[in-house]
Coordinates of C-alpha atoms and ligand atoms in Angstrom, one line a residue:
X381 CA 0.0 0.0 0.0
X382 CA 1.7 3.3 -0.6
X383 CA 1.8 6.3 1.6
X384 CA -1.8 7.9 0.5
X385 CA -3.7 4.7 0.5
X386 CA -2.8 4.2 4.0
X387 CA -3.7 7.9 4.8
X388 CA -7.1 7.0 3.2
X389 CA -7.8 3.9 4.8
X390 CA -7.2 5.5 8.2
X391 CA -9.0 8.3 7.7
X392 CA -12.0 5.6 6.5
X393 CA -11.4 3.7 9.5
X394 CA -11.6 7.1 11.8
X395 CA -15.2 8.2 9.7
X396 CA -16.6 5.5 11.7
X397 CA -16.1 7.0 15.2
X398 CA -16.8 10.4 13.6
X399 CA -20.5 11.0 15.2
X400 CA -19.2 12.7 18.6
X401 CA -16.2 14.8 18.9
X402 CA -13.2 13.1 21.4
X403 CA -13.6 15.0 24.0
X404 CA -16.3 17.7 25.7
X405 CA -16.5 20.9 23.9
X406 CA -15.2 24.0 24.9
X407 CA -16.8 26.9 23.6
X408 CA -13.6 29.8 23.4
X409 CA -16.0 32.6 23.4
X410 CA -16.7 31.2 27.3
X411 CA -13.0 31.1 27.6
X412 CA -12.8 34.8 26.5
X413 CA -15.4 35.9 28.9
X414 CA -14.0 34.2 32.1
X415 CA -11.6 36.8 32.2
X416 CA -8.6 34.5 32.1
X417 CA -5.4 35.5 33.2
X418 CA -3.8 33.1 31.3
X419 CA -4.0 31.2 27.9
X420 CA -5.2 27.4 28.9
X421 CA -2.7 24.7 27.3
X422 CA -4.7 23.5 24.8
X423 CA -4.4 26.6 22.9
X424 CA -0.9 27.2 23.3
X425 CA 0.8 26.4 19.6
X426 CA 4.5 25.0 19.8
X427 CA 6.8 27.4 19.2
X428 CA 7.3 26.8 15.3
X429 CA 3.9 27.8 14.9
X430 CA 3.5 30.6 16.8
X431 CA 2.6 34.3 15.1
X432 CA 5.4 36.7 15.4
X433 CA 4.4 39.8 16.9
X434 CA 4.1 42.9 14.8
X435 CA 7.5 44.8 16.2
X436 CA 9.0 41.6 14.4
X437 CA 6.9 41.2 10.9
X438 CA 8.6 42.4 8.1
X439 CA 7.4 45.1 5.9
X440 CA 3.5 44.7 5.0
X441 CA 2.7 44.0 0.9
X442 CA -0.2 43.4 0.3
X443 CA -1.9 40.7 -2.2
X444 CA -3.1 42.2 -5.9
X445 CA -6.3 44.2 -5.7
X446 CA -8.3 43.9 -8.6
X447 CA -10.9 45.9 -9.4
X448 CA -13.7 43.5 -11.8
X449 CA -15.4 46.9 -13.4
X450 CA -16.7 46.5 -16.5
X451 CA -15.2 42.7 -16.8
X452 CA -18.5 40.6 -17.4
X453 CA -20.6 42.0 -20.1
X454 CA -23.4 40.8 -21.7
X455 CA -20.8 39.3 -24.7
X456 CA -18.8 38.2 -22.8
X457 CA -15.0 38.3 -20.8
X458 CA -14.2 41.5 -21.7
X459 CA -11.0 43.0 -20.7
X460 CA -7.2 41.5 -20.6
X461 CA -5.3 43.6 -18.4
X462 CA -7.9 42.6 -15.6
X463 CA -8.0 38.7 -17.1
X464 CA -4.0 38.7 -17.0
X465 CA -3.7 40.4 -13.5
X466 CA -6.3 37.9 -12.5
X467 CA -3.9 34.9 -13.9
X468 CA -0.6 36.1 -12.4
X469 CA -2.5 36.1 -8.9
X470 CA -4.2 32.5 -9.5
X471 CA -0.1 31.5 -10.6
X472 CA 1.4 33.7 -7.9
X473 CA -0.2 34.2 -5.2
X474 CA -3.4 32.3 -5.4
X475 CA -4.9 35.1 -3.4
X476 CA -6.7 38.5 -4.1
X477 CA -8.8 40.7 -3.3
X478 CA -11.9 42.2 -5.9
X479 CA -13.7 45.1 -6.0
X480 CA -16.3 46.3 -8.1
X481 CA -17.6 42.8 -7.9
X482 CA -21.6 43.5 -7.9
X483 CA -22.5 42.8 -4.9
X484 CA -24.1 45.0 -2.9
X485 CA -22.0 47.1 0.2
X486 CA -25.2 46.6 2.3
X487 CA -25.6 43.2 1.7
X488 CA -22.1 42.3 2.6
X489 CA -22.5 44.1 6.3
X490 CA -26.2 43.2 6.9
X491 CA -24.2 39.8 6.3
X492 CA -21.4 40.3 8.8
X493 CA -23.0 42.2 11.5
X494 CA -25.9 39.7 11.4
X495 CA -24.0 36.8 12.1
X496 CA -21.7 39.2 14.8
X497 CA -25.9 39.5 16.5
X498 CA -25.7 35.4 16.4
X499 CA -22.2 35.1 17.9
X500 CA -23.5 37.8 20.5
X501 CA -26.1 35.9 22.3
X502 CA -25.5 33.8 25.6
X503 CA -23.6 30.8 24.4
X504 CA -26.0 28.4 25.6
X505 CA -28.8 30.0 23.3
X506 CA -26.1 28.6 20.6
X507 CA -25.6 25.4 22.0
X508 CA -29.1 24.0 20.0
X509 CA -27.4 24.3 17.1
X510 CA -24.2 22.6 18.4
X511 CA -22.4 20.5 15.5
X512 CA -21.2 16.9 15.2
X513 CA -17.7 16.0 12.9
X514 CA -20.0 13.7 11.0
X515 CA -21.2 16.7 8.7
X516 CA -20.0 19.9 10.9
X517 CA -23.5 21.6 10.2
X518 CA -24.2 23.9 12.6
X519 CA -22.5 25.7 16.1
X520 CA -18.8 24.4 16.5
X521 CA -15.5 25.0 18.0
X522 CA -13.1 22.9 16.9
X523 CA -11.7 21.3 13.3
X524 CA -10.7 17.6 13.5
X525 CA -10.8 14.9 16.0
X526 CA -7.4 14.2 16.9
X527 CA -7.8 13.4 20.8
X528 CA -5.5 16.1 22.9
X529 CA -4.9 18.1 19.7
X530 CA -3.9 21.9 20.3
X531 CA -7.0 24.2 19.2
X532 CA -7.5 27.1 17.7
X533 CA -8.9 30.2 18.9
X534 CA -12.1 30.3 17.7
X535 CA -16.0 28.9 17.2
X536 CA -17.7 28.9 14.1
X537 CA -21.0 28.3 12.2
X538 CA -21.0 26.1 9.4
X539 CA -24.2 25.7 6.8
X540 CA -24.6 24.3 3.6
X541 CA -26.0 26.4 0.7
X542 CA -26.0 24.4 -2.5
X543 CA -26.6 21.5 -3.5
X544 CA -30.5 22.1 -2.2
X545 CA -31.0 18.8 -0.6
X546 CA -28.6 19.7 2.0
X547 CA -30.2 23.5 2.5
X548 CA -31.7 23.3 5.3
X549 CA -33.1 26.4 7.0
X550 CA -33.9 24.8 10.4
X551 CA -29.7 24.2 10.8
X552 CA -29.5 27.4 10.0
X553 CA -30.2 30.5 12.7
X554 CA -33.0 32.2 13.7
X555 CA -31.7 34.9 15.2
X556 CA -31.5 37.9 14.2
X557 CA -35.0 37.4 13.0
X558 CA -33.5 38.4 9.2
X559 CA -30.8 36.6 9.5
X560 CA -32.2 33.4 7.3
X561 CA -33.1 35.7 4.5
X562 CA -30.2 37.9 4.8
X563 CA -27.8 34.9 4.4
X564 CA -29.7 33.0 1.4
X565 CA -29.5 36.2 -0.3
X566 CA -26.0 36.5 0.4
X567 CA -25.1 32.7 -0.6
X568 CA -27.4 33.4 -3.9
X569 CA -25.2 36.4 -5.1
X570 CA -21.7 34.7 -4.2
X571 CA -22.8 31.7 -6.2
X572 CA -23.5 34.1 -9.1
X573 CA -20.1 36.0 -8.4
X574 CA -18.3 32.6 -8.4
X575 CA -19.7 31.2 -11.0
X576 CA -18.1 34.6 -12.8
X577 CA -15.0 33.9 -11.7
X578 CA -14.8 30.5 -12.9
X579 CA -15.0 31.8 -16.4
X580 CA -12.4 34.1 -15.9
X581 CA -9.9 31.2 -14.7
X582 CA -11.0 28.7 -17.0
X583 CA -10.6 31.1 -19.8
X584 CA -7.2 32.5 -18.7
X585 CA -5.8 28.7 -19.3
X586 CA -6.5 28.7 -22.7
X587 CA -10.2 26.9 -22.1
X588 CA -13.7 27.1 -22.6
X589 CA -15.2 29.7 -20.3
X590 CA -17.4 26.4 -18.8
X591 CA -14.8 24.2 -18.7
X592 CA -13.9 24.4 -15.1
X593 CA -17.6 24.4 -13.9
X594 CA -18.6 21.7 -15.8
X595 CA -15.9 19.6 -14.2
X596 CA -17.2 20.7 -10.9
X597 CA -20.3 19.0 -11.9
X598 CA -22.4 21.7 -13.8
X599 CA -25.8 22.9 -12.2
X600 CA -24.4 20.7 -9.3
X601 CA -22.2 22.0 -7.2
X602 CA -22.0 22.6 -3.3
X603 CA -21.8 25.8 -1.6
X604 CA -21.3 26.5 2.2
X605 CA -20.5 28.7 4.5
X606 CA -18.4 28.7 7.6
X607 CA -18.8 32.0 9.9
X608 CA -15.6 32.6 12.3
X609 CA -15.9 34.3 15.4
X610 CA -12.3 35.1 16.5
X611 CA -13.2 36.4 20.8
X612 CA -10.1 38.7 22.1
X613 CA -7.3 36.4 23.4
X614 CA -5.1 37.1 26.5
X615 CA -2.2 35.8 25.1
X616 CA -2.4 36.4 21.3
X617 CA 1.3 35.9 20.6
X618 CA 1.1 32.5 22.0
X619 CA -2.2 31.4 20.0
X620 CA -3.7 31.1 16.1
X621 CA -7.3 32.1 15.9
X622 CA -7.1 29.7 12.6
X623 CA -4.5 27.1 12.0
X624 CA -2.1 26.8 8.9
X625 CA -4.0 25.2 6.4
X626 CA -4.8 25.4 2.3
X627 CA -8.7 25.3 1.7
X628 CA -9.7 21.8 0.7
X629 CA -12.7 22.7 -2.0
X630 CA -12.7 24.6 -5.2
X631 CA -12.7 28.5 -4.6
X632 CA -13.2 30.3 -1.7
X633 CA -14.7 34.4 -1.1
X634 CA -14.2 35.8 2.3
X635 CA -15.7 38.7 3.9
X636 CA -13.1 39.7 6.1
X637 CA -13.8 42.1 9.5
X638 CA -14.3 46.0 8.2
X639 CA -12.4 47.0 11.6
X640 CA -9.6 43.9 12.6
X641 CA -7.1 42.7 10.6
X642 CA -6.1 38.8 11.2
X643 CA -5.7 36.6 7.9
X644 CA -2.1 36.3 7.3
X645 CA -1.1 34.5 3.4
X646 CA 2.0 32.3 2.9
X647 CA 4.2 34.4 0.6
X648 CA 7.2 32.6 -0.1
X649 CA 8.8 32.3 3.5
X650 CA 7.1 35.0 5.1
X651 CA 3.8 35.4 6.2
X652 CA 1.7 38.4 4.9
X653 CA -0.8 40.2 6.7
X654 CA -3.8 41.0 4.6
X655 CA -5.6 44.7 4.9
X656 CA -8.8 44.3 3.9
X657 CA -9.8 47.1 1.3
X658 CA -13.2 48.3 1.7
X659 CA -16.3 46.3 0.8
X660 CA -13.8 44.4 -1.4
X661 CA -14.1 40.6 -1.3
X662 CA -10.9 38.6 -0.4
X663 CA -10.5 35.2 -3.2
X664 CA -8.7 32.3 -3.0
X665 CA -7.7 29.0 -5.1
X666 CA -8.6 26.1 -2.8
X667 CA -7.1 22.7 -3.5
X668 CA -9.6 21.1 -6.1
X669 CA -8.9 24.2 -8.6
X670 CA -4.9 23.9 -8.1
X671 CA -5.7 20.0 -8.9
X672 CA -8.0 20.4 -12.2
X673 CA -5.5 23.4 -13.3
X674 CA -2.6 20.5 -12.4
X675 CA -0.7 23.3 -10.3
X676 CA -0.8 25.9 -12.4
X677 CA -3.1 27.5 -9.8
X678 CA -1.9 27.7 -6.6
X679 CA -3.9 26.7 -3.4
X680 CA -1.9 28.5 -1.0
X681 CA -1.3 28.4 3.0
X682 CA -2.8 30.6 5.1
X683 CA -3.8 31.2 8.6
X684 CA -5.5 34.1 11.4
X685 CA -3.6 35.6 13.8
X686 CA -5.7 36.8 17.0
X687 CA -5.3 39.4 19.5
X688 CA -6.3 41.3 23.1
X689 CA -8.4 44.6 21.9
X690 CA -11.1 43.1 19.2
X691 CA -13.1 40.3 18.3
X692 CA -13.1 39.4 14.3
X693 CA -15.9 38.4 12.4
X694 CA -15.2 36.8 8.8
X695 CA -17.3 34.7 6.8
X696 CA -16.0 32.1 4.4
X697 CA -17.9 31.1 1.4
X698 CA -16.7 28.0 -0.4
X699 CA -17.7 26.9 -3.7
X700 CA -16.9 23.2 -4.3
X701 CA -17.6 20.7 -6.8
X702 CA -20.2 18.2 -6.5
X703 CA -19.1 15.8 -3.9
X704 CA -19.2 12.6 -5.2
X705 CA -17.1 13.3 -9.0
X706 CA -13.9 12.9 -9.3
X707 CA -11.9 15.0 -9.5
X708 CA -8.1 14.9 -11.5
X709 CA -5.8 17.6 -13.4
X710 CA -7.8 18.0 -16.8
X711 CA -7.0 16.3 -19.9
X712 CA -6.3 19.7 -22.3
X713 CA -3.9 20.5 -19.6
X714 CA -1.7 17.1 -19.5
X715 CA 0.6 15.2 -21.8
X716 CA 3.7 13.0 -21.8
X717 CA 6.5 16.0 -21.0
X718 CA 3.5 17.5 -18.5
X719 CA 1.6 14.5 -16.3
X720 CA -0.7 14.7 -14.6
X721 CA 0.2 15.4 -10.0
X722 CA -2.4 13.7 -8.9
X723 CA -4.7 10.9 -9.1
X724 CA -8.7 11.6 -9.2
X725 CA -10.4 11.7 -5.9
X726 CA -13.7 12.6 -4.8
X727 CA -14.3 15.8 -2.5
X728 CA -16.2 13.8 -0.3
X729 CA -13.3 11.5 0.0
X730 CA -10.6 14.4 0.2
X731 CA -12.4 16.7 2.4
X732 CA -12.0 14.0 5.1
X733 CA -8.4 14.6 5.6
X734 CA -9.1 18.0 7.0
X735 CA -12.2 17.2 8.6
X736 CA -10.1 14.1 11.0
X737 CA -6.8 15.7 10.9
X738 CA -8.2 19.4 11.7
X739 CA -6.1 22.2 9.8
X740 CA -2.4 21.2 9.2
X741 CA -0.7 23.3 6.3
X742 CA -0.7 21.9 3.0
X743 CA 0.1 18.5 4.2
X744 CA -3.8 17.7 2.6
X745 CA -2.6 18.1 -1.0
X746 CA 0.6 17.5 -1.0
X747 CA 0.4 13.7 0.3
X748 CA -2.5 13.6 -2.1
X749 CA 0.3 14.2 -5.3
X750 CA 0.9 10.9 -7.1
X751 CA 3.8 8.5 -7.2
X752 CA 6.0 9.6 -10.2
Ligands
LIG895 C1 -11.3 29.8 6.5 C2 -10.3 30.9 6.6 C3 -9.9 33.2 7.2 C4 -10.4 34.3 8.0 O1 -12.4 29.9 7.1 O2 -11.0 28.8 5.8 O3 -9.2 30.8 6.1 O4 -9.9 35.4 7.8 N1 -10.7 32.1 7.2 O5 -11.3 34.1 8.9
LIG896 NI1 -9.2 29.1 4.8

């Protein structure tokens, strides 16, 4: 058996015990409020890990910000410098953030500040919609089921969107009383802008503007959310509000905090800090994109930093293929002096790594390239 069938079978062998988490749950915002003195153990990263503090970071650059004016018209992709700064970003960075995007300013907060209402309320009012690792739906506070396992800082809310079997408004909120129609308008207009975007990247590889979604599966594809609620930590320099980690699903559009900065992208060797433009939309390659594109795209590392004065409130939207396709580099891009990295897998099947394992770098897709 080589290295990733073994990974697989254990992971196959863990989904079994996956229906309760391995040990009781800890909600941190309860943490937050006890006015700790200290940072408990569990949340203290080994050193290697740990953020440095900003006397230390180097320089801020920022990643590309690109604004999509005037890109989809009615005939069509319509303008190369914004297609080729779009590529070099896919190639370089794999991160960037959009304006001019078409979706609406008041939408984006009413999203954000709704779900900050949510994350507001006494914790046990959450605790009805506390989530399982078998599907994650719902209130949760920790990412993989590794028993004794350092943890982030951070709870979250996790929903599906797409495909509409799994929508299901009674996992979803019901506070704020808007919140429900607030977020499935939100989910509706980031499938539409993703969708877009899709074009754009499947075009900029030489392909036909639908090639990449119809490999995601077409009409089918999944969408979900994850809301992160980052409390204030006593000991930010000793913490990560959000682990290391590449995102295992297609494409992903965050709504980062107006007011706190705290994603941090893997340039290189150095870890950059991101400052959010206004109402602009922050856009990243996850790992099944860097796989259909065989690498040309790149699924990069990144992770939150946390700190003392302010909560953060960010809201990741992913948009994945259909679960149960596989999923392998695409034929137009292969041939003999360019094979293909990896072998086809399923989401379902690759999403479990991250989903046992909790966040660990790019460990996910990297162990996933094949045997050459
Ligand atoms: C994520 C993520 C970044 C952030 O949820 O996968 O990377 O800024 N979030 O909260
Ligand atoms: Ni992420």
């Amino acid at each position: 058996m080589n290295k990733n069938k073994k990974e697989v079978s254990k992971i196959e062998t863990k989904k079994a015990s996956m229906d309760e988490w391995p040990e009781p749950i800890v909600r941190v915002q309860s943490l937050a409020e006890s006015n700790l003195s200290s940072l408990p153990d569990r949340y203290i990263k080994p050193e290697s890990q740990r953020p440095i503090t900003t006397e230390e970071a180097p320089a801020a650059t920022n990643i590309p910000i690109i604004d999509l004016e005037g890109l989809f018209l009615e005939q069509g992709l319509s303008d190369d410098v914004i297609m080729s700064r779009i590529s070099e970003a896919c190639r370089e960075w794999g991160f960037f953030q959009v304006v001019n995007h078409g979706v609406r300013p008041e939408l984006m907060d009413a999203a954000r500040e709704s779900w900050r209402e949510f994350f507001h309320l006494p914790v046990n009012a959450k605790e009805t919609y506390s989530n399982s690792p078998r599907t994650y739906e719902g209130y949760g506070s920790r990412l993989g089921v590794e028993k004794g396992a350092i943890l982030d800082w951070s709870d979250y809310y996790y929903l599906h969107l797409l495909p509409p079997h799994l929508k299901d408004f009674n996992k979803w909120p019901s506070f704020p009383p808007t919140i429900r129609e607030v977020i499935d308008e939100y989910g509706k207009e980031l499938v539409k802008l993703s969708g877009r975007i899709m074009r754009v990247l499947s075009s900029n590889l030489g392909l036909k503007e639908d090639k990449f979604q119809d490999a995601f599966g077409g009409e089918n594809i999944g969408a979900c959310l994850r809301v992160n609620y980052y409390p204030k930590c006593p000991r930010p320099e000793l913490a990560l509000g959000l682990s290391s980690h590449s995102d295992p699903g297609g494409m992903t559009i965050l709504l980062p905090d107006d007011q706190v900065f705290g994603l941090q992208v893997r340039k290189d060797d150095t870890w950059i800090t991101v400052k959010p433009h206004p109402h602009a939309f922050i856009v990243n390659i996850g790992d099944q994109i860097q796989i259909l594109s065989n690498s040309t795209y790149k699924s990069v590392e990144h992770r939150v930093i946390v700190n003392s004065e302010k909560e953060r409130v960010s809201l990741a939207f992913f948009y994945n293929p259909k679960s149960d396709i596989p999923i392998q580099p695409l034929q137009e891009l292969v041939s003999t002096h360019n094979p293909p990295l990896y072998p086809p897998m399923t989401f379902d099947q690759y999403r479990l790594f991250i989903r046992t394992q909790g966040p660990q770098g790019k460990s996910h897709v990297e162990s996933h390239i094949s045997p050459r």
